[in-house]
Every structure is written in C-alpha cells, then in structure tokens.
Tab-separated table of C-alpha atoms in Angstrom:
chain	number	residue	atom	x	y	z
A	13	MET	CA	-19.243	46.349	-18.270
A	14	MET	CA	-22.180	48.328	-19.643
A	15	ALA	CA	-20.044	49.399	-22.602
A	16	LEU	CA	-19.076	45.794	-23.330
A	17	ALA	CA	-22.711	44.685	-23.133
A	18	PHE	CA	-23.690	47.479	-25.555
A	19	ASP	CA	-20.935	46.475	-27.997
A	20	VAL	CA	-21.877	42.789	-27.887
A	21	VAL	CA	-25.558	43.609	-28.520
A	22	LEU	CA	-24.578	45.983	-31.341
A	23	ALA	CA	-22.335	43.387	-32.987
A	24	ALA	CA	-25.056	40.725	-32.711
A	25	LEU	CA	-27.656	43.082	-34.214
A	26	LEU	CA	-25.235	43.907	-37.064
A	27	ILE	CA	-24.812	40.255	-37.987
A	28	LEU	CA	-28.569	39.578	-37.661
A	29	ALA	CA	-29.454	42.587	-39.854
A	30	ALA	CA	-26.910	41.524	-42.459
A	31	LEU	CA	-28.282	37.971	-42.470
A	32	ALA	CA	-31.869	39.220	-42.714
A	33	ALA	CA	-30.949	41.462	-45.646
A	34	VAL	CA	-29.211	38.675	-47.557
A	35	ALA	CA	-31.123	35.543	-46.606
A	36	GLY	CA	-34.683	36.856	-46.220
A	37	ARG	CA	-37.427	36.451	-48.811
A	38	GLY	CA	-38.552	39.387	-50.892
A	39	LEU	CA	-36.758	42.414	-52.311
A	40	PHE	CA	-38.540	44.967	-50.119
A	41	ARG	CA	-37.551	43.173	-46.919
A	42	ALA	CA	-33.933	42.995	-48.138
A	43	VAL	CA	-33.868	46.755	-48.822
A	44	ILE	CA	-35.340	47.602	-45.405
A	45	PHE	CA	-32.823	45.402	-43.602
A	46	PHE	CA	-30.015	46.919	-45.676
A	47	ILE	CA	-31.047	50.346	-44.335
A	48	VAL	CA	-31.242	49.022	-40.774
A	49	TYR	CA	-27.799	47.488	-41.276
A	50	GLY	CA	-26.431	50.864	-42.457
A	51	VAL	CA	-27.761	52.639	-39.360
A	52	LEU	CA	-26.189	49.982	-37.120
A	53	VAL	CA	-22.853	50.273	-38.975
A	54	ALA	CA	-22.962	54.035	-38.419
A	55	LEU	CA	-23.475	53.382	-34.690
A	56	ALA	CA	-20.519	50.989	-34.719
A	57	TRP	CA	-18.274	53.613	-36.368
A	58	ALA	CA	-19.370	56.155	-33.771
A	59	ARG	CA	-18.503	53.648	-31.008
A	60	LEU	CA	-15.026	53.295	-32.576
A	61	GLY	CA	-14.567	57.087	-32.409
A	62	ALA	CA	-14.640	57.511	-36.214
A	63	VAL	CA	-17.328	60.202	-36.189
A	64	ASP	CA	-16.627	61.335	-39.787
A	65	VAL	CA	-17.102	57.807	-41.096
A	66	ALA	CA	-20.229	57.389	-38.954
A	67	LEU	CA	-21.719	60.565	-40.439
A	68	ALA	CA	-20.886	59.440	-43.982
A	69	GLU	CA	-22.283	55.944	-43.378
A	70	ALA	CA	-25.536	57.260	-41.901
A	71	ALA	CA	-26.028	59.865	-44.631
A	72	ILE	CA	-24.796	57.966	-47.687
A	73	GLY	CA	-24.624	54.272	-46.769
A	74	ALA	CA	-27.973	54.028	-45.014
A	75	GLY	CA	-29.873	57.131	-46.152
A	76	LEU	CA	-29.009	57.797	-49.754
A	77	THR	CA	-28.270	54.219	-50.862
A	78	GLY	CA	-31.430	53.110	-49.082
A	79	VAL	CA	-33.512	55.686	-50.954
A	80	LEU	CA	-31.917	54.641	-54.263
A	81	LEU	CA	-32.714	50.983	-53.557
A	82	LEU	CA	-36.293	51.863	-52.532
A	83	ALA	CA	-36.699	53.849	-55.759
A	84	ALA	CA	-35.346	50.922	-57.777
A	85	HIS	CA	-37.765	48.573	-55.996
A	86	GLY	CA	-40.667	50.919	-56.713
A	87	ARG	CA	-39.719	51.023	-60.397
A	88	LEU	CA	-39.503	47.227	-60.607
A	89	ARG	CA	-42.914	46.925	-58.949
A	90	ARG	CA	-44.492	49.493	-61.295
A	91	GLU	CA	-43.212	47.637	-64.319
A	92	GLY	CA	-44.249	44.260	-62.925
A	93	LEU	CA	-40.679	42.971	-62.856
A	94	GLU	CA	-40.429	42.320	-59.132
A	95	ALA	CA	-39.501	38.665	-59.041
A	96	ASP	CA	-37.894	36.631	-56.319
A	97	PRO	CA	-34.482	35.398	-57.436
A	98	GLY	CA	-35.379	31.844	-56.363
A	99	ALA	CA	-33.153	29.390	-54.549
A	100	GLY	CA	-30.712	29.129	-57.459
A	101	GLY	CA	-30.268	32.863	-57.761
A	102	GLN	CA	-29.884	33.225	-54.007
A	103	GLY	CA	-27.279	30.467	-53.909
A	104	PHE	CA	-25.364	32.158	-56.693
A	105	ALA	CA	-25.510	35.491	-54.838
A	106	ALA	CA	-24.395	33.816	-51.604
A	107	ILE	CA	-21.384	32.219	-53.313
A	108	GLY	CA	-20.506	35.538	-54.984
A	109	GLY	CA	-20.830	37.488	-51.726
A	110	ALA	CA	-18.778	34.953	-49.782
A	111	GLY	CA	-16.135	35.054	-52.532
A	112	VAL	CA	-15.846	38.845	-52.334
A	113	ALA	CA	-15.637	38.684	-48.521
A	114	LEU	CA	-12.914	36.038	-48.662
A	115	ALA	CA	-10.925	37.949	-51.298
A	116	LEU	CA	-11.121	41.166	-49.250
A	117	GLY	CA	-10.091	39.301	-46.100
A	118	TRP	CA	-7.175	37.722	-47.914
A	119	ALA	CA	-6.072	41.103	-49.287
A	120	TRP	CA	-6.294	42.643	-45.808
A	121	PHE	CA	-3.945	40.053	-44.305
A	122	ALA	CA	-1.709	39.416	-47.335
A	123	LEU	CA	-0.843	42.976	-48.325
A	124	PRO	CA	2.093	44.538	-46.468
A	125	GLU	CA	1.228	47.455	-44.199
A	126	PRO	CA	2.265	50.643	-46.028
A	127	ALA	CA	5.329	52.040	-44.270
A	128	THR	CA	4.307	55.696	-44.548
A	129	ALA	CA	0.648	55.476	-43.562
A	130	THR	CA	1.101	55.388	-39.794
A	131	ARG	CA	-0.537	57.552	-37.197
A	132	ALA	CA	2.858	59.076	-36.285
A	133	ALA	CA	3.572	60.024	-39.905
A	134	LEU	CA	0.097	61.582	-40.154
A	135	ASP	CA	0.545	63.560	-36.936
A	136	SER	CA	3.919	64.934	-38.032
A	137	ALA	CA	2.547	65.934	-41.460
A	138	LEU	CA	-0.715	67.416	-40.146
A	139	PRO	CA	0.607	70.937	-39.339
A	140	ASP	CA	1.430	71.365	-43.056
A	141	ALA	CA	-1.961	70.133	-44.267
A	142	GLY	CA	-3.824	73.409	-43.804
A	143	VAL	CA	-6.693	71.772	-41.901
A	144	GLY	CA	-6.937	70.380	-38.394
A	145	ASN	CA	-9.195	67.378	-39.091
A	146	PRO	CA	-6.878	64.478	-40.017
A	147	VAL	CA	-9.613	62.841	-42.117
A	148	THR	CA	-10.044	65.982	-44.230
A	149	ALA	CA	-6.254	66.306	-44.459
A	150	VAL	CA	-5.984	62.790	-45.900
A	151	LEU	CA	-8.997	63.169	-48.222
A	152	LEU	CA	-8.110	66.556	-49.686
A	153	ASN	CA	-4.362	66.880	-49.281
A	154	PHE	CA	-2.294	63.729	-48.751
A	155	ARG	CA	-4.517	61.412	-50.818
A	156	SER	CA	-6.479	63.966	-52.802
A	157	PHE	CA	-6.073	62.048	-56.075
A	158	ASP	CA	-8.424	59.353	-54.719
A	159	THR	CA	-11.023	61.967	-53.791
A	160	LEU	CA	-10.742	63.573	-57.234
A	161	LEU	CA	-11.475	60.214	-58.866
A	162	GLU	CA	-14.395	59.625	-56.468
A	163	SER	CA	-15.993	62.910	-57.455
A	164	ILE	CA	-15.706	61.942	-61.125
A	165	VAL	CA	-17.117	58.446	-60.460
A	166	LEU	CA	-20.207	60.096	-58.975
A	167	LEU	CA	-20.696	62.117	-62.153
A	168	ALA	CA	-20.193	58.999	-64.284
A	169	ALA	CA	-22.897	57.227	-62.262
A	170	LEU	CA	-25.366	60.008	-63.042
A	171	VAL	CA	-24.525	59.902	-66.768
A	172	ALA	CA	-24.981	56.116	-66.713
A	173	LEU	CA	-28.396	56.581	-65.060
A	174	TRP	CA	-29.439	59.070	-67.746
A	175	MET	CA	-28.494	56.460	-70.373
A	176	LEU	CA	-31.503	54.477	-69.118
A	177	ALA	CA	-33.910	57.171	-70.369
A	178	ARG	CA	-36.141	56.284	-73.305
A	179	ASP	CA	-35.396	58.214	-76.498
A	180	GLY	CA	-38.650	60.129	-76.483
A	181	ALA	CA	-38.192	61.220	-72.877
A	182	TRP	CA	-34.726	62.740	-73.275
A	183	GLY	CA	-35.855	66.385	-73.285
A	184	GLU	CA	-38.360	65.925	-70.451
A	185	ARG	CA	-37.956	66.870	-66.803
A	186	LEU	CA	-36.095	64.360	-64.639
A	187	GLY	CA	-38.031	61.784	-62.675
A	188	LEU	CA	-41.728	61.067	-62.379
A	189	PRO	CA	-44.173	63.925	-61.724
A	190	GLN	CA	-44.670	64.548	-58.006
A	191	HIS	CA	-48.169	64.430	-56.588
A	192	ALA	CA	-47.897	66.494	-53.410
A	193	ARG	CA	-51.079	68.419	-52.616
A	194	PRO	CA	-50.425	72.163	-52.597
A	195	GLY	CA	-50.844	73.313	-48.997
A	196	GLY	CA	-50.736	69.727	-47.733
A	197	VAL	CA	-48.522	68.237	-45.047
A	198	LEU	CA	-45.619	67.425	-47.384
A	199	ALA	CA	-45.719	70.887	-48.942
A	200	SER	CA	-45.472	72.491	-45.487
A	201	PHE	CA	-42.681	70.123	-44.472
A	202	GLY	CA	-40.894	70.975	-47.726
A	203	ARG	CA	-41.012	74.631	-46.743
A	204	VAL	CA	-39.871	74.161	-43.132
A	205	LEU	CA	-36.966	71.759	-43.486
A	206	PRO	CA	-34.829	72.946	-46.466
A	207	PRO	CA	-33.688	76.207	-44.779
A	208	LEU	CA	-32.540	74.198	-41.752
A	209	GLY	CA	-30.939	71.630	-44.072
A	210	LEU	CA	-29.097	74.366	-45.946
A	211	LEU	CA	-27.743	75.763	-42.690
A	212	PHE	CA	-26.749	72.344	-41.348
A	213	GLY	CA	-25.186	71.209	-44.655
A	214	ALA	CA	-23.067	74.357	-44.916
A	215	PHE	CA	-22.093	73.948	-41.238
A	216	LEU	CA	-20.967	70.336	-41.836
A	217	VAL	CA	-18.718	71.421	-44.722
A	218	TRP	CA	-17.231	74.354	-42.810
A	219	SER	CA	-16.744	72.323	-39.653
A	220	GLY	CA	-15.037	69.561	-41.693
A	221	ALA	CA	-11.840	71.613	-41.905
A	222	ASP	CA	-10.977	71.320	-38.229
A	223	ASP	CA	-13.670	69.083	-36.816
A	224	ASN	CA	-16.093	66.360	-37.854
A	225	GLY	CA	-17.839	66.847	-41.166
A	226	GLY	CA	-16.891	67.386	-44.774
A	227	ALA	CA	-18.044	67.792	-48.354
A	228	PHE	CA	-19.687	64.363	-48.670
A	229	GLN	CA	-21.664	64.618	-45.427
A	230	GLY	CA	-22.678	68.236	-46.031
A	231	GLY	CA	-23.466	67.549	-49.691
A	232	THR	CA	-25.782	64.688	-48.734
A	233	VAL	CA	-27.727	66.911	-46.326
A	234	LEU	CA	-28.044	69.567	-49.042
A	235	ALA	CA	-29.156	66.920	-51.552
A	236	ALA	CA	-31.842	65.744	-49.129
A	237	SER	CA	-33.132	69.317	-48.708
A	238	LEU	CA	-33.207	69.742	-52.484
A	239	LEU	CA	-35.060	66.444	-52.936
A	240	LEU	CA	-37.598	67.393	-50.296
A	241	ALA	CA	-38.320	70.679	-52.084
A	242	MET	CA	-38.759	68.751	-55.371
A	243	MET	CA	-40.949	66.036	-53.858
A	244	ALA	CA	-43.102	68.634	-52.113
A	245	GLY	CA	-43.797	70.121	-55.536
A	246	LEU	CA	-42.145	73.425	-54.628
A	247	TYR	CA	-39.331	73.117	-57.149
A	248	LEU	CA	-39.614	71.390	-60.521
A	249	PRO	CA	-36.788	68.953	-61.333
A	250	PRO	CA	-34.569	70.284	-64.149
A	251	ARG	CA	-34.153	68.973	-67.684
A	252	ILE	CA	-30.832	67.406	-68.704
A	253	GLY	CA	-29.573	70.348	-70.739
A	254	GLU	CA	-30.073	73.130	-68.189
A	255	ARG	CA	-26.864	75.168	-67.972
A	256	LEU	CA	-27.116	76.065	-64.284
A	257	TRP	CA	-27.502	72.421	-63.281
A	258	GLN	CA	-24.803	71.230	-65.668
A	259	SER	CA	-22.423	73.789	-64.145
A	260	ALA	CA	-23.322	72.665	-60.628
A	261	LEU	CA	-22.689	69.020	-61.556
A	262	VAL	CA	-19.158	69.619	-62.890
A	263	LEU	CA	-18.116	72.482	-60.581
A	264	GLY	CA	-16.404	70.250	-57.991
A	265	PRO	CA	-14.283	68.152	-60.384
A	266	VAL	CA	-13.426	71.295	-62.430
A	267	VAL	CA	-12.238	73.260	-59.363
A	268	PHE	CA	-10.376	70.170	-58.153
A	269	ILE	CA	-8.568	69.621	-61.477
A	270	ALA	CA	-7.849	73.354	-61.826
A	271	CYS	CA	-6.231	73.409	-58.374
A	272	GLY	CA	-4.260	70.303	-59.323
A	273	LEU	CA	-3.020	71.964	-62.512
A	274	VAL	CA	-2.024	75.115	-60.619
A	275	GLY	CA	-0.047	72.803	-58.352
A	276	ALA	CA	1.610	71.178	-61.361
A	277	LEU	CA	2.576	74.520	-62.907
A	278	VAL	CA	3.508	76.554	-59.827
A	279	TRP	CA	4.072	74.311	-56.805
A	280	GLY	CA	5.967	71.447	-58.394
A	281	GLY	CA	3.425	68.650	-58.898
A	282	PHE	CA	-0.185	67.774	-59.735
A	283	LEU	CA	-2.359	68.366	-56.625
A	284	VAL	CA	0.628	69.565	-54.585
A	285	LEU	CA	-0.499	72.054	-51.915
A	286	PRO	CA	2.075	74.329	-50.249
A	287	PRO	CA	1.250	74.790	-46.532
A	288	ALA	CA	0.727	78.545	-46.883
A	289	TYR	CA	-2.139	78.158	-49.386
A	290	ALA	CA	-3.414	74.726	-48.328
A	291	LYS	CA	-6.386	75.843	-46.220
A	292	GLY	CA	-7.740	78.254	-48.844
A	293	VAL	CA	-7.350	75.751	-51.670
A	294	ILE	CA	-8.907	72.935	-49.654
A	295	LEU	CA	-11.886	75.102	-48.721
A	296	ALA	CA	-12.348	76.113	-52.378
A	297	ILE	CA	-12.259	72.467	-53.474
A	298	GLU	CA	-14.618	71.436	-50.655
A	299	THR	CA	-17.121	74.150	-51.541
A	300	GLY	CA	-17.113	73.143	-55.208
A	301	LEU	CA	-17.322	69.456	-54.314
A	302	THR	CA	-20.235	70.061	-51.925
A	303	ILE	CA	-22.292	71.790	-54.620
A	304	SER	CA	-21.525	69.033	-57.140
A	305	ILE	CA	-22.175	66.226	-54.657
A	306	ALA	CA	-25.488	67.797	-53.601
A	307	ALA	CA	-26.633	68.237	-57.225
A	308	THR	CA	-25.447	64.781	-58.341
A	309	LEU	CA	-26.968	62.872	-55.421
A	310	ALA	CA	-30.293	64.702	-55.712
A	311	LEU	CA	-30.534	64.003	-59.457
A	312	LEU	CA	-29.490	60.356	-58.919
A	313	VAL	CA	-32.470	59.881	-56.594
A	314	ILE	CA	-34.906	61.792	-58.833
A	315	GLY	CA	-33.994	59.421	-61.683
A	316	PRO	CA	-33.804	59.609	-65.470
A	317	PRO	CA	-36.162	61.824	-67.522
A	318	GLU	CA	-39.634	60.291	-67.910
A	319	GLN	CA	-42.259	60.817	-70.565
A	320	ALA	CA	-45.020	60.847	-67.956
A	321	HIS	CA	-44.634	64.608	-67.596
A	322	ASN	CA	-46.447	65.023	-70.926
A	323	SER	CA	-49.368	62.712	-70.354
A	324	GLY	CA	-49.626	63.258	-66.608
A	325	GLY	CA	-49.949	66.988	-67.028
A	326	ALA	CA	-48.577	67.659	-63.528
A	327	ALA	CA	-45.793	69.926	-64.783
S	25	MET	CA	-10.041	62.195	-33.726
S	26	ALA	CA	-10.946	65.786	-33.040
S	27	ARG	CA	-14.109	65.970	-30.974
S	28	ALA	CA	-16.333	68.990	-30.992
S	29	ILE	CA	-18.195	69.136	-27.766
S	30	PRO	CA	-16.015	69.181	-24.649
S	31	LYS	CA	-13.833	72.237	-25.326
S	32	LYS	CA	-13.225	72.691	-21.610
S	33	PRO	CA	-14.232	70.273	-18.894
S	34	ARG	CA	-17.468	71.372	-17.275
S	35	ARG	CA	-19.384	69.824	-14.455
S	36	PRO	CA	-22.743	68.380	-15.481
S	37	LEU	CA	-25.635	70.512	-14.292
S	38	SER	CA	-26.774	67.504	-12.315
S	39	ALA	CA	-23.589	67.576	-10.212
S	40	ALA	CA	-24.438	71.049	-8.997
S	41	CYS	CA	-27.497	69.830	-7.129
S	42	GLY	CA	-26.267	66.662	-5.469
S	43	ASN	CA	-27.873	65.345	-2.286
S	44	SER	CA	-26.204	63.842	0.729
S	45	ALA	CA	-27.260	60.278	-0.122
S	46	GLY	CA	-24.511	60.070	-2.754
S	47	MET	CA	-26.739	60.021	-5.807
S	48	ALA	CA	-27.397	63.374	-7.482
S	49	TRP	CA	-31.002	64.412	-8.056
S	50	GLY	CA	-30.067	64.928	-11.701
S	51	ASP	CA	-29.085	61.269	-12.038
S	52	ILE	CA	-32.349	60.153	-10.452
S	53	ALA	CA	-34.266	62.384	-12.861
S	54	SER	CA	-32.270	60.957	-15.793
S	55	ILE	CA	-33.012	57.380	-14.806
S	56	GLY	CA	-36.690	58.146	-14.214
S	57	PHE	CA	-37.298	60.003	-17.477
S	58	THR	CA	-35.313	57.588	-19.677
S	59	ALA	CA	-37.193	54.698	-18.070
S	60	VAL	CA	-40.513	56.355	-18.954
S	61	GLY	CA	-39.168	56.909	-22.479
S	62	LEU	CA	-38.207	53.256	-22.796
S	63	VAL	CA	-41.688	52.209	-21.681
S	64	PHE	CA	-43.134	54.214	-24.585
S	65	PHE	CA	-40.633	52.645	-27.004
S	66	VAL	CA	-41.490	49.124	-25.818
S	67	ALA	CA	-45.221	49.886	-26.023
S	68	GLY	CA	-44.778	51.384	-29.503
S	69	THR	CA	-42.833	48.326	-30.675
S	70	VAL	CA	-45.402	45.927	-29.269
S	71	GLY	CA	-48.127	47.950	-30.976
S	72	LEU	CA	-46.216	47.931	-34.259
S	73	ILE	CA	-46.039	44.149	-34.154
S	74	ARG	CA	-49.474	43.376	-32.705
S	75	PHE	CA	-51.890	45.994	-34.108
S	76	PRO	CA	-54.094	44.836	-36.981
S	77	ASP	CA	-53.849	47.532	-39.669
S	78	VAL	CA	-51.566	50.270	-41.013
S	79	PHE	CA	-53.312	53.144	-39.244
S	80	SER	CA	-53.252	51.738	-35.736
S	81	ARG	CA	-49.661	50.577	-36.247
S	82	LEU	CA	-48.748	54.125	-37.282
S	83	HIS	CA	-50.426	55.375	-34.128
S	84	ALA	CA	-48.239	53.059	-32.017
S	85	LEU	CA	-45.092	54.011	-33.900
S	86	THR	CA	-45.568	57.768	-33.648
S	87	LYS	CA	-46.241	57.458	-29.915
S	88	ALA	CA	-42.792	55.860	-29.558
S	89	ASP	CA	-41.200	58.545	-31.724
S	90	ASN	CA	-42.858	61.501	-30.064
S	91	LEU	CA	-43.243	60.670	-26.379
S	92	GLY	CA	-40.485	58.047	-26.127
S	93	LEU	CA	-37.838	60.196	-27.758
S	94	GLY	CA	-39.103	63.245	-25.839
S	95	PHE	CA	-38.650	61.521	-22.472
S	96	LEU	CA	-35.237	60.165	-23.536
S	97	ALA	CA	-34.110	63.680	-24.507
S	98	LEU	CA	-35.511	65.053	-21.252
S	99	GLY	CA	-33.634	62.415	-19.263
S	100	LEU	CA	-30.390	63.032	-21.141
S	101	ALA	CA	-30.733	66.794	-20.643
S	102	PHE	CA	-29.968	66.282	-16.942
S	103	GLN	CA	-26.581	64.826	-17.958
S	104	ALA	CA	-25.713	67.599	-20.438
S	105	PRO	CA	-22.591	69.630	-19.675
S	106	GLY	CA	-24.252	72.939	-20.611
S	107	TRP	CA	-27.211	74.763	-22.094
S	108	THR	CA	-25.856	74.364	-25.666
S	109	GLU	CA	-26.216	70.599	-25.439
S	110	ILE	CA	-29.679	70.925	-23.900
S	111	ALA	CA	-30.709	73.145	-26.799
S	112	MET	CA	-29.293	70.548	-29.232
S	113	LEU	CA	-31.275	67.768	-27.558
S	114	ALA	CA	-34.425	69.883	-27.766
S	115	MET	CA	-33.773	70.514	-31.464
S	116	VAL	CA	-33.199	66.805	-32.143
S	117	TRP	CA	-36.550	66.053	-30.545
S	118	ALA	CA	-38.370	68.873	-32.356
S	119	LEU	CA	-36.975	67.862	-35.768
S	120	ALA	CA	-37.738	64.171	-35.193
S	121	LEU	CA	-41.267	65.186	-34.151
S	122	VAL	CA	-41.889	67.142	-37.363
S	123	ALA	CA	-40.302	64.458	-39.556
S	124	ALA	CA	-42.134	61.558	-37.893
S	125	GLY	CA	-45.448	63.391	-38.078
S	126	THR	CA	-44.985	64.128	-41.773
S	127	ALA	CA	-43.839	60.591	-42.574
S	128	ALA	CA	-46.842	59.153	-40.715
S	129	GLN	CA	-49.193	61.333	-42.791
S	130	MET	CA	-47.489	60.168	-45.998
S	131	VAL	CA	-47.675	56.477	-45.064
S	132	ALA	CA	-51.307	56.830	-43.986
S	133	ARG	CA	-52.249	58.563	-47.239
S	134	ALA	CA	-50.458	55.890	-49.289
S	135	ALA	CA	-52.269	53.165	-47.321
S	136	LEU	CA	-55.591	54.947	-47.868
S	137	ALA	CA	-54.912	55.195	-51.599
S	138	GLU	CA	-54.031	51.514	-51.847
S	139	GLY	CA	-57.102	50.503	-49.853
S	140	ASP	CA	-54.997	49.197	-46.971
S	141	LYS	CA	-54.304	45.739	-48.298
S	142	ASP	CA	-53.085	44.019	-45.188
S	143	GLU	CA	-50.009	42.069	-46.163
S	144	ARG	CA	-49.175	40.524	-42.840
S	145	PRO	CA	-48.860	36.752	-42.811
C-alpha cells in the first residue's frame, strides 16, 4: 500500500515536472525543471530495480546534461540572446515533441520483439560473457558495437563544440577564466572532493563488472571531480592541441577498436570475445573508455576556447 | 539485477533490542528521528518559498539540507543491516553537508555580486 502510494506520487511528480519544463515561461525555469525531471526519472529507474540505469540517469541525464544546459543559458544571457520563444515557437516545439513521442510509441508497438533478446537467452549466455553484471555484458560484449559507436559520438560532440570557437581564440585555453578566490570556500572544496571522487569513480568502474556501475557512471564522477578542480582554479583547463589530453580523449575508442580488430584477426570476427579472455578485454576497454568519457565530458562542460584569457589576465 | 548490499541475510540492529510490546525500540527511534527530519524539510521548504531575499532563503534551505538530512540518516541508521551501511549513511550526510555548505556560499557570493535583485513576482 505504501509502495503503491509512493509510486503514484512519483509518477504524478514526473508528469508535473515534465509539463513544467516544457510549458513554463522562461528558459531558466525550463532548465531547472529538466534537472528535477532527471532526478525523478532516476528515482523511477531505481524503483524498477534498474540501478545501473538509475545511476546513469542521475549522473548524465540530470547532472551533466543539466550543467550543459545551465552553461548554455549563461552564455545566451551574457550575449543578450536570451529570448522567450513566444507562443508560436512554443506551439511548434509542442507539435514537434508530440510527434517524436507518437513516432516512438508507434515504433515500440509496431516493431516485432527480437527473438533472441529475451531474459532466458541472456541468462544462458551470461557465463560466457566474462562479467557477472548482465548490463555490462550486453554493453561491452553482446552489443559492444553500439557502445563503440556511442564512445565515438561523444568525441564527435566535443569536436563539434570546438567548431564554435572564434578563429582568434583557437590556441587559447578552453572555457572562460575561472574566478575562484585562492584559499576561498570553493578552492578548499576543490581540494577536498576530487580525491574522494577519484576513489568513487574508479570503484564504480571496477564494480561495474559484477555489480552496479560501469564506465559511463564512473567516468561522469571523474569528470565532475576534474571540473571541480578546474573551477576552483587549482588546475588550468588545457589548450586544444595538448598531447596528453588528446591521447586521453581518443584512448577509449582506440582501445575498443584495437580489441575489435584483434577479435577479427584471431577470434573470428570484429569485437568477438572468447570467454577465456572476455573479462580482461572488457576491463581494458572499460578502463580506456572511463578515461576518455571523463576527459570528454569535462571538456564539454568547460566549453570551447575563449579569447577572454588574454584580456582577463586570470591565466 | 545483481544487488550489492545484502550478501547474506542479517537481522537489523533494531531487531536485536525489541521490547515486549511488539514494536522494536529501533523502529520507534526510526520513526521519531525521520519525523524530526521531515519537520526540518517542511520548515526549509516553507522558508524557501516565503522568505524575502536570497540570503534568508539560503538559510532556510541549508537548514533542511543539514539538519533534515542528518535526522533522516540518523533515523535510517536504526534500520541498517550492519555497521557498513551506517558508515555509508554517515558519509552521505557528511558529503551532502560539505557540498550544500559550499553551494550556499557560492550562491550567496553571486547574489552579493549582483546586488541581490529580487526577481520574485
């Protein structure tokens, strides 16, 4: 009874938060309600027992996407471009959103259920996967091609963001100069939290093999620690051409593709993993992916290079 | 889905000190402390909505974060299956405390810099 009441309240709050994000006035309000909505969705996933998805939704859906939207809003406000879309624009967005929802709903009911993707098939294949967490087994073994493409999409997003840099700013440090007072509250916080974040991020990746966690969740925690150190003024954001950072950005996809090629040459197919080596290979890919995800997400939030570093004189 | 916490079934600490009336002292403590925590959350929310400026609203909000969450964690600790979970609850509270305190300082400084333009309708 209590559980049902909780679920009904949660579902009602979800719909209200979604409505407030879409129908409310003002960009800032929409962003805030989008974050609230993400937190509620994470709760809903946790209620459904999908702890991995809940972790990913809280870290990426609510946390990281929320920060990106807040940063975009701040940029629009700085440049004086924050304008309400007006009734026409909102109507257009409503029709577009409803169209996407309808199309997705139609696809969900119209497409045949794939014959192989059943829980029984997963359970019988799991002993050969090399890891005990079925979600990790699907992401990095049975359907690893999808994950490979995802890791490359992330990189493409960062390159697209860098395309927004002005010509003169290309060689500058990424993002706007940070104004944290040395020895202030943020600087202290930036010293206290990153070690804990490093520990927790690495734990999430390691625990993802047999339990809840994984490269995306761990990478997001690491990215947050990195961002905090940058925002606290303890670590200067890199420039685009820095070798160490470039290597970190591509490490995950490179390790992933290399493992796939080894599979193609030795084990009989691209991304094929024989059970005897599966755990080692998956851990190698996850480690590489975590480093790349952490670097990419952190640099996505920091933003494109800005000329302000010259005139501001903070760096 | 593989779950981390209950490796082997353990009795809650509260069950070890049950009384004859049928309700364990641990459960009574849980209800009492979470109720106190909820009072702080309600008060913090009311303050967030009703207080006139950024600084007093921050004051209300951090009270909910610090004391409310602290009492909730304390109440839940009586239901924890072991000391590991109690330590986790304590860590959750400590980290939230540090983060909320820092965020409040940041918001207050930003409000001070912008001259606290009150934007409420």
